[in-house]
PDB file of C-alpha atoms in Angstrom:
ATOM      1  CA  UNK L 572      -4.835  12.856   9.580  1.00 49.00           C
ATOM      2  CA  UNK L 573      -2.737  13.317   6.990  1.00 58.00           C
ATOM      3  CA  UNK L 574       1.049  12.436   7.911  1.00 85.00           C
ATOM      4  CA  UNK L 575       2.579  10.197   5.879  1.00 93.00           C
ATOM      5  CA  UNK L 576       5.161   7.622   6.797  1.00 97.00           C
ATOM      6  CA  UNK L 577       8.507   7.939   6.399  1.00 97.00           C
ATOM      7  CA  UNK L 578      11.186   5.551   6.126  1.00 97.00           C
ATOM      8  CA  UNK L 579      14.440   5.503   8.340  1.00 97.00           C
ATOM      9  CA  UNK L 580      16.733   2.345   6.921  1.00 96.00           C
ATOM     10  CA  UNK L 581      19.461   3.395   8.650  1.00 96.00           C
ATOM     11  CA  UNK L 582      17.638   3.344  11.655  1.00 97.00           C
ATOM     12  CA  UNK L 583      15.651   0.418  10.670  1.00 98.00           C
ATOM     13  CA  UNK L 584      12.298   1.955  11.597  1.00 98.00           C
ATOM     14  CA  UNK L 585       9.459   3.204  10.019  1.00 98.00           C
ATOM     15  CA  UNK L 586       7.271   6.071  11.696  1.00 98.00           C
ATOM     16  CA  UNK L 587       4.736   8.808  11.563  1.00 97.00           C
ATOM     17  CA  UNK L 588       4.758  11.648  13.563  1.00 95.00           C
ATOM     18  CA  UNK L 589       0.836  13.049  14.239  1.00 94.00           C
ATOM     19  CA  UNK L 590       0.192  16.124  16.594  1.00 91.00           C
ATOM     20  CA  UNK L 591       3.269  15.852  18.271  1.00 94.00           C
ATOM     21  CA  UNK L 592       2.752  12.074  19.052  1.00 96.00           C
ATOM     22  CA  UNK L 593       4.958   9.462  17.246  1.00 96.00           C
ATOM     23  CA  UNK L 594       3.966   5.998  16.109  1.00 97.00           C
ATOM     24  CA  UNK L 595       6.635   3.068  15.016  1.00 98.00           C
ATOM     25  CA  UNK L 596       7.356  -0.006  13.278  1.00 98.00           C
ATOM     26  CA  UNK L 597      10.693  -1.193  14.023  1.00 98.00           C
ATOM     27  CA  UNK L 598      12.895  -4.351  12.130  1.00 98.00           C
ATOM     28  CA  UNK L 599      16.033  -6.010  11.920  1.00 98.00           C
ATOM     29  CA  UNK L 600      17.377  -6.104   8.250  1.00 97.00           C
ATOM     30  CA  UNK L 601      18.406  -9.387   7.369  1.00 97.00           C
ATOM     31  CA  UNK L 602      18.930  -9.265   4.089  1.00 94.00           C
ATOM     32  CA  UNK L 603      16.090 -10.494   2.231  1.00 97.00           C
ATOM     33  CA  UNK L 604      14.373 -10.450   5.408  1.00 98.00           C
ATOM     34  CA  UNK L 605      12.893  -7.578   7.381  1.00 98.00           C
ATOM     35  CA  UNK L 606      12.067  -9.325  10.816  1.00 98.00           C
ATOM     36  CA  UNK L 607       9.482  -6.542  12.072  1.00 98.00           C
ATOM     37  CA  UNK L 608      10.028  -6.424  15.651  1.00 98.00           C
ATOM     38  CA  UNK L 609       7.808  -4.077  17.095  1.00 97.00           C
ATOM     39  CA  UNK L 610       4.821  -1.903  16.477  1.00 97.00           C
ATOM     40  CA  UNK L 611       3.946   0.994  18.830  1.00 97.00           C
ATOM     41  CA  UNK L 612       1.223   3.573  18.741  1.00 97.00           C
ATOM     42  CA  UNK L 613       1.114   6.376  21.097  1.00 96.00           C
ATOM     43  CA  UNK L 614      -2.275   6.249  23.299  1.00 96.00           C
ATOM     44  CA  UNK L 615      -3.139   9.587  21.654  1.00 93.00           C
ATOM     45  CA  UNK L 616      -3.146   8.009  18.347  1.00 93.00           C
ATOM     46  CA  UNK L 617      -4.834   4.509  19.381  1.00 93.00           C
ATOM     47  CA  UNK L 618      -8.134   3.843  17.471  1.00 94.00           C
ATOM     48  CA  UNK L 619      -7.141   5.571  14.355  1.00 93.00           C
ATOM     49  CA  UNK L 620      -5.775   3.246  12.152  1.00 94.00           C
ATOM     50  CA  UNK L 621      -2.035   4.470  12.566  1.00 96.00           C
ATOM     51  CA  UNK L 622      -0.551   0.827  13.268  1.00 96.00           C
ATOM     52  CA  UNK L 623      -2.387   0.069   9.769  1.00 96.00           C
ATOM     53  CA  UNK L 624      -0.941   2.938   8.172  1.00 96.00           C
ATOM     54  CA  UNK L 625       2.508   1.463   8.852  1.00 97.00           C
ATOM     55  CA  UNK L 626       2.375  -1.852   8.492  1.00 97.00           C
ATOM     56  CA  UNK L 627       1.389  -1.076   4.797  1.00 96.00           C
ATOM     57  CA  UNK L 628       3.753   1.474   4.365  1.00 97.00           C
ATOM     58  CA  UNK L 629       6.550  -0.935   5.359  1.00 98.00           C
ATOM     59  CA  UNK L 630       4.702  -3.701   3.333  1.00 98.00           C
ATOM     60  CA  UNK L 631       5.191  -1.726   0.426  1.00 97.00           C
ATOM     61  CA  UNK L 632       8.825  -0.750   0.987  1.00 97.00           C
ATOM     62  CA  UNK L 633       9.549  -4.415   1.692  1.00 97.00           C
ATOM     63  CA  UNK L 634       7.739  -5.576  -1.875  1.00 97.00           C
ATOM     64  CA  UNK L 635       9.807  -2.651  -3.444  1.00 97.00           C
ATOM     65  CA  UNK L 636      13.009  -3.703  -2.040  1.00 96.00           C
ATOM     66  CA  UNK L 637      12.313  -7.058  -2.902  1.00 97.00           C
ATOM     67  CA  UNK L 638      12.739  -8.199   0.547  1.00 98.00           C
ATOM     68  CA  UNK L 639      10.366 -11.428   2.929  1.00 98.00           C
ATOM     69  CA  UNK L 640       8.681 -10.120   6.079  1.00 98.00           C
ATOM     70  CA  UNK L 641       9.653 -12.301   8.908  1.00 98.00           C
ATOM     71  CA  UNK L 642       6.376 -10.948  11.453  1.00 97.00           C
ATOM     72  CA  UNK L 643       8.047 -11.187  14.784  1.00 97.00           C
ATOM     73  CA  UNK L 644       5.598  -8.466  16.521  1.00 96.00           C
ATOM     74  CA  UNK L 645       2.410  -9.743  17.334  1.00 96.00           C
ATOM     75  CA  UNK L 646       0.632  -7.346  15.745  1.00 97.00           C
ATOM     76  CA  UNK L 647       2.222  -7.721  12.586  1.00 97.00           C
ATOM     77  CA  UNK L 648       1.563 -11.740  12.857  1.00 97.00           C
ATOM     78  CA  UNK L 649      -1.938 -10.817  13.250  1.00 97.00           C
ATOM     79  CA  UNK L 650      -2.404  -8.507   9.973  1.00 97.00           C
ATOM     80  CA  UNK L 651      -0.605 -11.102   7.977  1.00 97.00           C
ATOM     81  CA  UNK L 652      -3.155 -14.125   8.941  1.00 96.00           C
ATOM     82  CA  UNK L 653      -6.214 -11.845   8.405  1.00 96.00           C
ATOM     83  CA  UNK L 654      -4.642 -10.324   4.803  1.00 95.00           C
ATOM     84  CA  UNK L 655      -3.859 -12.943   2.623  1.00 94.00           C
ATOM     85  CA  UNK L 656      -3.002 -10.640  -0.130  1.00 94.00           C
ATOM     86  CA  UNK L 657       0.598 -10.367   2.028  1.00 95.00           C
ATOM     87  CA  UNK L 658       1.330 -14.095   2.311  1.00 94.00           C
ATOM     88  CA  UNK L 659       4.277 -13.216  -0.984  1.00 94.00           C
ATOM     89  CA  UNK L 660       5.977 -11.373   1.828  1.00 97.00           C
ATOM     90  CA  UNK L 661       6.123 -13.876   4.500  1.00 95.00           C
ATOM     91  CA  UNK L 662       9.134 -16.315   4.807  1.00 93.00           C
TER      92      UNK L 662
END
């Protein structure tokens, strides 16, 4: 696996597109606050570490824009209470 993820601000969305399949990570731009939304990975990609692969990816874009992560998708809740190398990026 390979695919990297790519960032679509106008669409508010981050994704990666494996084999066809497409995984997502979408938010609401507030600002200084990304409210991430929701997180979906394709059953074909489950298991893989895909949902990780994004919520980084959009972890990093976030520090870079100098933006707060408001974690309004459970799984993104989740990652943030077991990583608390991201709790600069919540509000």
């Amino acid at each position: 696996m390979s695919s990297s993820v790519s960032h679509h601000p106008d669409q508010h969305r981050f994704s990666i597109e494996i084999e066809g399949h497409t995984g997502v990570i979408d938010y609401m731009d507030r600002g200084e606050v990304w409210a991430l939304t929701h997180t979906y990975v394709p059953a074909e990609l489950r298991g893989q570490g895909i949902a990780v692969k994004l919520v980084e990816a959009a972890f990093g874009a976030a520090r870079k824009a100098g933006v707060k992560i408001d974690p309004q998708c459970s799984y993104v809740a989740t990652y943030m209470q077991r990583d608390p190398e991201t709790a600069d990026l919540r509000v």
